[in-house]
Amino acid sequence: MEKPVQLKDGVYWVGAIDWNVREFHGYTTSRGSTYNAYLVKGEKTALVDTVKAEFFPEMLARIKSIMDPAEIDYLIVNHVEMDHSGAIPMFVEQAPNAQLIATDNGIKALERHYRQELPIRKVRTGDEIALGAKTLQFLETYMLHWPDSMFTYLKEDCILMPNDGFGQHYASYHRFDDEDSLETIMDEAAKYFGNILMPLAPLIPPLLKKVKNMGIPIEMIAPSHGIIWRSHPDKIIQAYFDWSTGVAEEHVLIIYDTMWQSTETMAKVISQGISQAGVENKLIHVRKNHRSDIMKEILSAKILAIGSPTINEGIFPTVAELLIYLKGLRPLKKKGVAFGSYGWGGEAIPAINDAMKGMGIEVIDPGLSVMYVPGDEDLQNCFQMGEKIAASL
Ligand code: FEO
């Protein structure tokens, strides 16, 4: 039998664990994921979010172990992306008395996704639904991360249900942060932020301020993916504030690809120059790391040294693809330099510089090119570039 997990009296996790998902619209999920749905029982009952369609039987079994789904009064739709709404058409068949609750944009998105008449009620920031001894309050979070998004707050239990916010793609037997490795949870939370929420970072500090001004105590954060923050809600809130304001560690990422190891040799000597100055740095070969993992690393670095050979009068394709992905995610407060080898043209370096400037990265050096294979003088220049990078921190 699928077991629900109790968060507080009358509040249950009834979601599903996706142990084997390894790809999530272009994002690698090496640790799987979960789709969290929560059942809130007062005199009336609400289900907060559903799950990906294929996991509906798992969610339904958990609900049935608590109550008859036909007696559910409300379905709160915090977000219409299909990993949370996919089960709605099946759910409404099992819960014909449930009224759906969504933002104005949520209602429009549901119409466009499911093309069926659904019993929906619109809510706005501050609206409440009384379930008897429990009260749900809503906060619209436009563009965090879709136009339809909202948070649900369970007042009496001080539980924030922010859907994708504060989530992690992490499948675990455990449900709570004090039962699992905090290092792993934070690692996945950073990857989630770096790949999903980073372009929306400017919206986050005002939202956190708004939540603070609402005077709502938050004892627990129950997101729609991964582990529930029961013991460390302040830690993830602070991390979101830091990530969304560009707070980063004093370290450098050297991100490169290479054709015949000349650019790789440059990368390694630049790394030696940085290390000589006592600054932490990391070498990342673009073809050996998935872009979603690289984004997690970029989130916490202050300087990016981007290396590419010149090919076909431009940037090596894997590096160019990473730069396009990075541009869409709008990195905050980064500095950058370019380097790489070439045969006769050397167009990659100015192209990388232009790409970095175009996404707001401060270019701290015109860049370093080496013709064909680096010699002693070239290697000395690479070492010095490493020292210059370290000094610019
Ligand atoms: Fe987890 Fe935006 O969906």
PDB file of N, CA, C and O and ligand atoms in Angstrom, residues 24-25 79 81-84 145-146 163-164 169 192 196 224-225, ligand 1:
ATOM      1  N   PHE A  24      14.824  16.154 -17.484  1.00  0.00           N
ATOM      2  CA  PHE A  24      13.632  16.956 -17.189  1.00  0.00           C
ATOM      3  C   PHE A  24      13.696  18.206 -18.064  1.00  0.00           C
ATOM      4  O   PHE A  24      14.402  19.142 -17.751  1.00  0.00           O
ATOM      5  N   HIS A  25      13.015  18.200 -19.135  1.00  0.00           N
ATOM      6  CA  HIS A  25      13.115  19.198 -20.209  1.00  0.00           C
ATOM      7  C   HIS A  25      14.511  19.834 -20.338  1.00  0.00           C
ATOM      8  O   HIS A  25      14.706  21.039 -20.221  1.00  0.00           O
ATOM      9  N   HIS A  79       0.237  25.721  -9.748  1.00  0.00           N
ATOM     10  CA  HIS A  79       1.062  25.881 -10.957  1.00  0.00           C
ATOM     11  C   HIS A  79       0.595  24.850 -11.978  1.00  0.00           C
ATOM     12  O   HIS A  79       0.357  23.693 -11.636  1.00  0.00           O
ATOM     13  N   GLU A  81       2.176  23.806 -14.841  1.00  0.00           N
ATOM     14  CA  GLU A  81       3.116  22.956 -15.592  1.00  0.00           C
ATOM     15  C   GLU A  81       2.766  21.493 -15.315  1.00  0.00           C
ATOM     16  O   GLU A  81       2.359  21.122 -14.203  1.00  0.00           O
ATOM     17  N   MET A  82       2.930  20.662 -16.356  1.00  0.00           N
ATOM     18  CA  MET A  82       2.283  19.349 -16.313  1.00  0.00           C
ATOM     19  C   MET A  82       2.843  18.360 -15.296  1.00  0.00           C
ATOM     20  O   MET A  82       2.210  17.354 -15.011  1.00  0.00           O
ATOM     21  N   ASP A  83       4.012  18.646 -14.744  1.00  0.00           N
ATOM     22  CA  ASP A  83       4.489  17.758 -13.674  1.00  0.00           C
ATOM     23  C   ASP A  83       3.648  17.915 -12.410  1.00  0.00           C
ATOM     24  O   ASP A  83       3.708  17.072 -11.514  1.00  0.00           O
ATOM     25  N   HIS A  84       2.828  18.993 -12.351  1.00  0.00           N
ATOM     26  CA  HIS A  84       1.947  19.182 -11.193  1.00  0.00           C
ATOM     27  C   HIS A  84       0.465  19.115 -11.549  1.00  0.00           C
ATOM     28  O   HIS A  84      -0.365  18.857 -10.683  1.00  0.00           O
ATOM     29  N   HIS A 145       7.486  30.382 -11.348  1.00  0.00           N
ATOM     30  CA  HIS A 145       8.272  30.750 -12.509  1.00  0.00           C
ATOM     31  C   HIS A 145       7.440  30.821 -13.786  1.00  0.00           C
ATOM     32  O   HIS A 145       8.022  31.009 -14.876  1.00  0.00           O
ATOM     33  N   TRP A 146       6.127  30.670 -13.694  1.00  0.00           N
ATOM     34  CA  TRP A 146       5.215  30.867 -14.822  1.00  0.00           C
ATOM     35  C   TRP A 146       4.225  31.987 -14.450  1.00  0.00           C
ATOM     36  O   TRP A 146       4.084  32.311 -13.259  1.00  0.00           O
ATOM     37  N   ASN A 163       5.067  25.445  -4.252  1.00  0.00           N
ATOM     38  CA  ASN A 163       5.200  24.712  -5.504  1.00  0.00           C
ATOM     39  C   ASN A 163       6.679  24.569  -5.883  1.00  0.00           C
ATOM     40  O   ASN A 163       7.453  24.047  -5.101  1.00  0.00           O
ATOM     41  N   ASP A 164       7.089  25.047  -7.087  1.00  0.00           N
ATOM     42  CA  ASP A 164       8.477  24.815  -7.511  1.00  0.00           C
ATOM     43  C   ASP A 164       9.495  25.540  -6.616  1.00  0.00           C
ATOM     44  O   ASP A 164      10.660  25.117  -6.537  1.00  0.00           O
ATOM     45  N   HIS A 169      15.147  18.552  -7.492  1.00  0.00           N
ATOM     46  CA  HIS A 169      14.890  17.272  -8.148  1.00  0.00           C
ATOM     47  C   HIS A 169      15.711  16.224  -7.410  1.00  0.00           C
ATOM     48  O   HIS A 169      16.914  16.063  -7.632  1.00  0.00           O
ATOM     49  N   TYR A 192      18.641  23.319  -8.999  1.00  0.00           N
ATOM     50  CA  TYR A 192      17.276  23.702  -9.379  1.00  0.00           C
ATOM     51  C   TYR A 192      17.181  25.216  -9.595  1.00  0.00           C
ATOM     52  O   TYR A 192      16.652  25.700 -10.595  1.00  0.00           O
ATOM     53  N   ILE A 196      16.407  26.797 -13.243  1.00  0.00           N
ATOM     54  CA  ILE A 196      14.981  27.121 -13.399  1.00  0.00           C
ATOM     55  C   ILE A 196      14.706  28.573 -12.995  1.00  0.00           C
ATOM     56  O   ILE A 196      13.984  29.293 -13.673  1.00  0.00           O
ATOM     57  N   SER A 224       7.059  21.463  -4.157  1.00  0.00           N
ATOM     58  CA  SER A 224       6.426  20.443  -5.002  1.00  0.00           C
ATOM     59  C   SER A 224       7.428  19.429  -5.545  1.00  0.00           C
ATOM     60  O   SER A 224       7.035  18.487  -6.224  1.00  0.00           O
ATOM     61  N   HIS A 225       8.711  19.654  -5.292  1.00  0.00           N
ATOM     62  CA  HIS A 225       9.720  18.663  -5.666  1.00  0.00           C
ATOM     63  C   HIS A 225      10.677  18.457  -4.495  1.00  0.00           C
ATOM     64  O   HIS A 225      11.138  19.436  -3.880  1.00  0.00           O
TER      65      HIS A 225
HETATM   66 FE1  FEO B   1       7.768  21.538 -11.335  1.00  0.00          FE
HETATM   67 FE2  FEO B   1       7.328  24.403 -13.149  1.00  0.00          FE
HETATM   68  O1  FEO B   1       7.101  22.631 -12.672  1.00  0.00           O
END
